[in-house]
PDB file of C-alpha atoms in Angstrom:
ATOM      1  CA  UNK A   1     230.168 180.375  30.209  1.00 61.00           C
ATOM      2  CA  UNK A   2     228.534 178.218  33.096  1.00 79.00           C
ATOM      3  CA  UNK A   3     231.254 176.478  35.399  1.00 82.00           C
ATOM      4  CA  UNK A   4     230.091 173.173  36.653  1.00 85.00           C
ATOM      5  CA  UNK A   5     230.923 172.937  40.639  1.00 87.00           C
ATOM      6  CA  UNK A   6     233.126 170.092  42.205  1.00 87.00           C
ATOM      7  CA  UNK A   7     230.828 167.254  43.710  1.00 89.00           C
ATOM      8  CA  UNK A   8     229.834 167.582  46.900  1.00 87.00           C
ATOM      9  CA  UNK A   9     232.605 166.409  49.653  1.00 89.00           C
ATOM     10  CA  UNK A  10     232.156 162.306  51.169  1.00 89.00           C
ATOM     11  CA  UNK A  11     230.956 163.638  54.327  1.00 91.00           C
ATOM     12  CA  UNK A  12     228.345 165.758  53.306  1.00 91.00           C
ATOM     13  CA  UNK A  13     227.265 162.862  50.818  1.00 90.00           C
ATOM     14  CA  UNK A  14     226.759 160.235  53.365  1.00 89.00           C
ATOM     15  CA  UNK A  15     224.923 162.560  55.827  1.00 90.00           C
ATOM     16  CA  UNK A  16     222.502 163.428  53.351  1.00 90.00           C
ATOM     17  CA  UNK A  17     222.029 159.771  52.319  1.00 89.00           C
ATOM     18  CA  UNK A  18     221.635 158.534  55.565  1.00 87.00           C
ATOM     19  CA  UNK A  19     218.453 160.618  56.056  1.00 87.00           C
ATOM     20  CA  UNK A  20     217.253 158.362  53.562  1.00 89.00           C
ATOM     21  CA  UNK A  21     216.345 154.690  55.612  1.00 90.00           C
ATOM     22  CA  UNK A  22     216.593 152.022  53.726  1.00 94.00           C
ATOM     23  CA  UNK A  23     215.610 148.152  53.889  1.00 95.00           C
ATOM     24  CA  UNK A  24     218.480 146.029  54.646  1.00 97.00           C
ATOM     25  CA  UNK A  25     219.191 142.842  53.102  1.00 97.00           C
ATOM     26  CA  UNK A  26     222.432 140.359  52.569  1.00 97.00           C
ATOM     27  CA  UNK A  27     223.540 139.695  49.037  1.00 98.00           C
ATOM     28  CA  UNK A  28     224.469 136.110  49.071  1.00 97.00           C
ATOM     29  CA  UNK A  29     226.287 133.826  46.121  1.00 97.00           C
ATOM     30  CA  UNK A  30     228.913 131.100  46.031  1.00 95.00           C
ATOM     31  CA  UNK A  31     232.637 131.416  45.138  1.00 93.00           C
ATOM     32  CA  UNK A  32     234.171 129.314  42.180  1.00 92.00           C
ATOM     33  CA  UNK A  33     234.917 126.851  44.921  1.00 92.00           C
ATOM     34  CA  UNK A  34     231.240 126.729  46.241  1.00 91.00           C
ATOM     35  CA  UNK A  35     232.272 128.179  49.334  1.00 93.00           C
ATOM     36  CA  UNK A  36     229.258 130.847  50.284  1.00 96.00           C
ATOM     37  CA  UNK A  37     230.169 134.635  50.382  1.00 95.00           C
ATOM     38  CA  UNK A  38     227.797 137.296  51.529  1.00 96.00           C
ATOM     39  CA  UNK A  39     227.400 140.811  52.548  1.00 96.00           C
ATOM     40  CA  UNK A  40     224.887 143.293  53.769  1.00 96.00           C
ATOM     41  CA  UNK A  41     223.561 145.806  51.497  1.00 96.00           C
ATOM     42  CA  UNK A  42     221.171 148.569  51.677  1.00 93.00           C
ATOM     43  CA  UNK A  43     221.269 149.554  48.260  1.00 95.00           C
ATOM     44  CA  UNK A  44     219.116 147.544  46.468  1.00 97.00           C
ATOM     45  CA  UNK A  45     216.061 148.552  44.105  1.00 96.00           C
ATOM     46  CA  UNK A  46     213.161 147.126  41.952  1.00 96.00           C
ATOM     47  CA  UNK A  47     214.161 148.248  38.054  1.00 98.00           C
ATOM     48  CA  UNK A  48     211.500 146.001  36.256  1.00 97.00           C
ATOM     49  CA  UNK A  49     208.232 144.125  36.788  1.00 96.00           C
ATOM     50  CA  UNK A  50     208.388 142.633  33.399  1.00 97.00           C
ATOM     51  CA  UNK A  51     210.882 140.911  33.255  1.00 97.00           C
ATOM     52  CA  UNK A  52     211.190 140.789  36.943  1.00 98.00           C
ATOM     53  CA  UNK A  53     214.458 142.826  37.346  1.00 98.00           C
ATOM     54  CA  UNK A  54     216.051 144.042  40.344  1.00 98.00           C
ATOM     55  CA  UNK A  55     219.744 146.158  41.126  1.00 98.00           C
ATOM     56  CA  UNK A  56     222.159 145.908  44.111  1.00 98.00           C
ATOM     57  CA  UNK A  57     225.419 147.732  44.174  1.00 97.00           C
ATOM     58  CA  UNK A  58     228.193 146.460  45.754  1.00 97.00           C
ATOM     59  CA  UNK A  59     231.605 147.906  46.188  1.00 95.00           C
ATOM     60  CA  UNK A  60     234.393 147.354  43.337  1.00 95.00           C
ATOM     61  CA  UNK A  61     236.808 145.603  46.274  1.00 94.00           C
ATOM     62  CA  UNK A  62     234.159 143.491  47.288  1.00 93.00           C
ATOM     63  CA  UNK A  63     235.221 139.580  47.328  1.00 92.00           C
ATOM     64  CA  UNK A  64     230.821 138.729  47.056  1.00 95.00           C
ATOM     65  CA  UNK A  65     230.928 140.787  44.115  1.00 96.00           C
ATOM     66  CA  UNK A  66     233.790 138.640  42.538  1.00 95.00           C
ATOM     67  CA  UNK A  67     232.401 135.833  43.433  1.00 95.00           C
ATOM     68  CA  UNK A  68     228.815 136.723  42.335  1.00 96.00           C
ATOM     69  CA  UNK A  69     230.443 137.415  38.631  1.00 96.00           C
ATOM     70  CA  UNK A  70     232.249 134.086  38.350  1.00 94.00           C
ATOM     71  CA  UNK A  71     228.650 131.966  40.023  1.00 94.00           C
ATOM     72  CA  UNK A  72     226.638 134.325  37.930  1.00 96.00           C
ATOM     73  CA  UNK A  73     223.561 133.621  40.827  1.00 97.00           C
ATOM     74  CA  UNK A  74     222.749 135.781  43.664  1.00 98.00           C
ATOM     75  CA  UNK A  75     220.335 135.496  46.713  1.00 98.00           C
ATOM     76  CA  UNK A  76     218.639 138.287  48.360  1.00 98.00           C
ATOM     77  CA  UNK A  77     217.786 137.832  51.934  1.00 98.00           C
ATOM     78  CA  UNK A  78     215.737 140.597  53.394  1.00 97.00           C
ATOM     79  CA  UNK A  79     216.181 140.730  56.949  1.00 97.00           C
ATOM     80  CA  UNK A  80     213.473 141.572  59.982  1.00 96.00           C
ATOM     81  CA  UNK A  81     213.475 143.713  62.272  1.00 94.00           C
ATOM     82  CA  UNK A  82     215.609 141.405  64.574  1.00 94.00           C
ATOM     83  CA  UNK A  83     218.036 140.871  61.883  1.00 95.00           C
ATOM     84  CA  UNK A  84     220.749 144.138  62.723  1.00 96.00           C
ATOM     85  CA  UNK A  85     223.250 141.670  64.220  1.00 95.00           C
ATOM     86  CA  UNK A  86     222.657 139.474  60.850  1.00 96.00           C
ATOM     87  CA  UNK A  87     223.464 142.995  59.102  1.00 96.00           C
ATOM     88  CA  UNK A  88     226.750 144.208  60.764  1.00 95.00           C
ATOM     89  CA  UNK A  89     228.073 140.765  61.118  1.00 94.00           C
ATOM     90  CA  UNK A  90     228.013 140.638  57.053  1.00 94.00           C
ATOM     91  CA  UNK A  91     229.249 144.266  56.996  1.00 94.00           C
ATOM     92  CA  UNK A  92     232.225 143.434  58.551  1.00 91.00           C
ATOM     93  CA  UNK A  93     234.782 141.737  55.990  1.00 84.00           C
ATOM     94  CA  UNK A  94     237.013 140.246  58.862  1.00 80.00           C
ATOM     95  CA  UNK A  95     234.879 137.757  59.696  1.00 80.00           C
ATOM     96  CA  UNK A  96     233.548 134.061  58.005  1.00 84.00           C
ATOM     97  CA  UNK A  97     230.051 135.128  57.955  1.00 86.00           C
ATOM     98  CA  UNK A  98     228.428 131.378  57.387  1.00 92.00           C
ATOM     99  CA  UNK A  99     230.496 129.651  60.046  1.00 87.00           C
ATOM    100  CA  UNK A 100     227.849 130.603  63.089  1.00 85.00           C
ATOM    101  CA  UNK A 101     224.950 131.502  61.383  1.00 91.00           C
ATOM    102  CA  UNK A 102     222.013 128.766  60.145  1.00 94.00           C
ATOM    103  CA  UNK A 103     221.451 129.135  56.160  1.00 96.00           C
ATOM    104  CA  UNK A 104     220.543 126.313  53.326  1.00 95.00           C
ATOM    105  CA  UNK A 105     221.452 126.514  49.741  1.00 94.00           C
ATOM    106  CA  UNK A 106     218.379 126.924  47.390  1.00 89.00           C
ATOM    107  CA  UNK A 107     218.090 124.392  45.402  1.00 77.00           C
ATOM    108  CA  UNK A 108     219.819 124.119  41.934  1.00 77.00           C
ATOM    109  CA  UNK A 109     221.893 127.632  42.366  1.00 84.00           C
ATOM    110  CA  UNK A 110     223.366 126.564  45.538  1.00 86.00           C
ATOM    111  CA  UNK A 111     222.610 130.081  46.191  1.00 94.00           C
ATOM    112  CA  UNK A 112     222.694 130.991  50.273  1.00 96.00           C
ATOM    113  CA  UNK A 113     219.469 131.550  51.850  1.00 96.00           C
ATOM    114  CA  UNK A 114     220.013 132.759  55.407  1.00 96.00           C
ATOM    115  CA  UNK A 115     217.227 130.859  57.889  1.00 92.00           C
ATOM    116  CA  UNK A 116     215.928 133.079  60.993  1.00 87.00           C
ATOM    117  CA  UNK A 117     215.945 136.843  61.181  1.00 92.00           C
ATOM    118  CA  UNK A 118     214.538 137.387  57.430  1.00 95.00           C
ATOM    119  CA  UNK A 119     210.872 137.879  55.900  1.00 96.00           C
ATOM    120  CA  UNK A 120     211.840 137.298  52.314  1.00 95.00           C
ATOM    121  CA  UNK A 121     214.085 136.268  49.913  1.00 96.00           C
ATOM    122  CA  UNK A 122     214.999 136.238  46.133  1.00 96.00           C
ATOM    123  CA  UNK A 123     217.085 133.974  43.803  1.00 96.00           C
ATOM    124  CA  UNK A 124     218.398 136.162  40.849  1.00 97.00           C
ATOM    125  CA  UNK A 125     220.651 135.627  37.718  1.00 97.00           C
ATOM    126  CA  UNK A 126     222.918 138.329  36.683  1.00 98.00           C
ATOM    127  CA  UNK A 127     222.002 139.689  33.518  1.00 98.00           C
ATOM    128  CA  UNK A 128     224.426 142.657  33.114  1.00 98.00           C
ATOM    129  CA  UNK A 129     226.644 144.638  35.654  1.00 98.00           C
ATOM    130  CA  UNK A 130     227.432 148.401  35.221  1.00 98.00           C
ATOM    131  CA  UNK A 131     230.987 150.047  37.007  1.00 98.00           C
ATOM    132  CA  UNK A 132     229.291 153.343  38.482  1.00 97.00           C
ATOM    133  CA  UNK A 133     232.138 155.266  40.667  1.00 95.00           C
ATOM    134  CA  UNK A 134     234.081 152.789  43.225  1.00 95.00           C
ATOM    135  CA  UNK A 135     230.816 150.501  42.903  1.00 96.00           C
ATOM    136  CA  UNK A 136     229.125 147.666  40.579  1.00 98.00           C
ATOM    137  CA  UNK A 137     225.321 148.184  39.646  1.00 98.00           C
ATOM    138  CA  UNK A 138     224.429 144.208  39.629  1.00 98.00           C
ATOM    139  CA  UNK A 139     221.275 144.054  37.515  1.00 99.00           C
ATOM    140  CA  UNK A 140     219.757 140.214  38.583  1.00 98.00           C
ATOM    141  CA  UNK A 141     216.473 138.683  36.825  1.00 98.00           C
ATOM    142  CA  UNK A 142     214.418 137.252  39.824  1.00 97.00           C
ATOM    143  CA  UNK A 143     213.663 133.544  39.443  1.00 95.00           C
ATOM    144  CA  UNK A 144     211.702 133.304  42.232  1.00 93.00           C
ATOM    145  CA  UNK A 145     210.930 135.211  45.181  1.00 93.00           C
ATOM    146  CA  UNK A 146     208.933 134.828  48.595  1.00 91.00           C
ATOM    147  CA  UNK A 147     207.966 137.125  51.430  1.00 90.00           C
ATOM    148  CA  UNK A 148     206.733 135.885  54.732  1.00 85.00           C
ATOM    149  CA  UNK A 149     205.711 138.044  57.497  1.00 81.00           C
ATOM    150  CA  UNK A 150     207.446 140.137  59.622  1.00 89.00           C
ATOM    151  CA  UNK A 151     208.369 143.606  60.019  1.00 93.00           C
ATOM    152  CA  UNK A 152     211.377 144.728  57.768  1.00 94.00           C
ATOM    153  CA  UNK A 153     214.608 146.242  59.328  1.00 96.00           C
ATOM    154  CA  UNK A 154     215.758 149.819  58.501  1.00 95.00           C
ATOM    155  CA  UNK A 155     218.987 151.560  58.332  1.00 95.00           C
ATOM    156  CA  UNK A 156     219.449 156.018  58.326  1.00 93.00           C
ATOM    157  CA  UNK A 157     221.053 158.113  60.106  1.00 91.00           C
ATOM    158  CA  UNK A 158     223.684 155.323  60.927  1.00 90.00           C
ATOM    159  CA  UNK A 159     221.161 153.247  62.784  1.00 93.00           C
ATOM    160  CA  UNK A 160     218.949 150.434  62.811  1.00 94.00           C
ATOM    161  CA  UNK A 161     215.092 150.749  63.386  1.00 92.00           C
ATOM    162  CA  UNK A 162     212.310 148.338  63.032  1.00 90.00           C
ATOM    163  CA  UNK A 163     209.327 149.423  60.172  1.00 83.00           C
ATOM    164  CA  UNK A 164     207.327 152.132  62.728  1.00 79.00           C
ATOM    165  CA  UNK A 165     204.130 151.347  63.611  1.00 66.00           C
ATOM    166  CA  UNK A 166     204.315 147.994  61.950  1.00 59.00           C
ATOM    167  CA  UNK A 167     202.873 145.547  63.785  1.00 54.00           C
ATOM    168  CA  UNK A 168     204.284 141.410  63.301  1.00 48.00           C
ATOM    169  CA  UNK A 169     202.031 140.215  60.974  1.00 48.00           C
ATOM    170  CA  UNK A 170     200.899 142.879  58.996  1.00 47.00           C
ATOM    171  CA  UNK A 171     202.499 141.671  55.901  1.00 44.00           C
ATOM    172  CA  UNK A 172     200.146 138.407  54.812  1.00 40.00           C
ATOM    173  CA  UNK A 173     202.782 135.471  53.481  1.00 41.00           C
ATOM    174  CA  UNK A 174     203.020 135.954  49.989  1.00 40.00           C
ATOM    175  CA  UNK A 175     205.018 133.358  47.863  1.00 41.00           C
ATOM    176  CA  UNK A 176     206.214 133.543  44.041  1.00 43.00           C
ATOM    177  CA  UNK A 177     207.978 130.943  42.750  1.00 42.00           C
ATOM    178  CA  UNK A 178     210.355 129.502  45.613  1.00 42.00           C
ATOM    179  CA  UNK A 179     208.141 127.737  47.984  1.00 38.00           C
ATOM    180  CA  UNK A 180     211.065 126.676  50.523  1.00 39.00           C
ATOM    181  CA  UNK A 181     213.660 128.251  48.849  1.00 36.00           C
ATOM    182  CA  UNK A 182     214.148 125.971  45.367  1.00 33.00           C
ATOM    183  CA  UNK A 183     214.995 128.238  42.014  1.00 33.00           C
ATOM    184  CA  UNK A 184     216.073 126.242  39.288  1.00 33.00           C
ATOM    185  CA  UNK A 185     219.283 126.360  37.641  1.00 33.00           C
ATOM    186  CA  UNK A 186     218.827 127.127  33.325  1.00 34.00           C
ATOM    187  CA  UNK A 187     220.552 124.516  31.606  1.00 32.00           C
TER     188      UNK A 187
END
């Protein structure tokens, strides 16, 4: 008879997962009172080009996740290479992320798009969550999306690190659907 073995310990988790950069982006949504909420997340992935479908996990305690649930929108900032003071301000849940920092709402979500430091951004609606462990798999259908140009900020090792060898302006400006920001809200 085979014995399964324990998990590997926390420690050894996150050291092997953090010799695995990632983008970085900030999940973004309004509360039931339309106050903006927000954090940074690295852990975010394409699932579907058709429907356009994309996942971000977010912890169970997080207050953006309870607020994305009860909005049912969510933006997706991806931040530049300059952006790692964008990143660990949202990272840290002491602070009121929007008081200091320039952002808009997109049009007919109300949805936060952050204004500086990114190269692209995507309105999604939530079209099914999953509870995996002591986080949320967020599933969103993308209702528009644009990418300007820049060079994306990384995160391994417990650092951040500009794209290497990526010089500004090697990504042409591509839009899809939210030319300045504007995703429509279904009726």
């Amino acid at each position: 008879m085979d014995v399964e073995p324990d998990p590997v310990g926390n420690e050894a988790y996150r050291a092997f997962m953090g010799s695995f950069p990632t983008g970085v982006s900030v999940v973004t949504t309004v509360d039931e009172a339309g106050r903006p909420r927000g954090m940074t997340c690295s852990s975010l992935s394409s699932v579907s080009l058709d429907p356009p479908i994309l996942s971000v996990c977010l912890s169970v305690t997080s207050g953006t996740l309870s607020a994305l649930r009860a909005h049912g929108f969510f933006g997706v900032n991806l931040l530049g290479a300059q952006g790692s003071s964008v990143a660990r301000h949202f990272a840290d849940s002491t602070l009121s992320h929007f008081e200091r920092l320039p952002w808009r709402p997109a049009a007919g979500t109300g949805i936060p798009r952050l204004d500086g430091d990114t190269i692209g951004f995507a309105a999604c609606r939530v079209t099914d969550t999953k509870l995996v462990g002591d986080h949320v798999v967020v599933f969103g259908v993308v209702l528009g999306a644009d990418c300007g140009v820049g060079v994306p900020l990384l995160y391994g090792r417990r650092q951040f690190a500009a794209w290497p060898g990526a010089a500004k302006g090697d990504v042409a400006g591509q839009r899809a659907g939210l030319d300045g920001a504007t995703a429509e809200r279904p009726a």
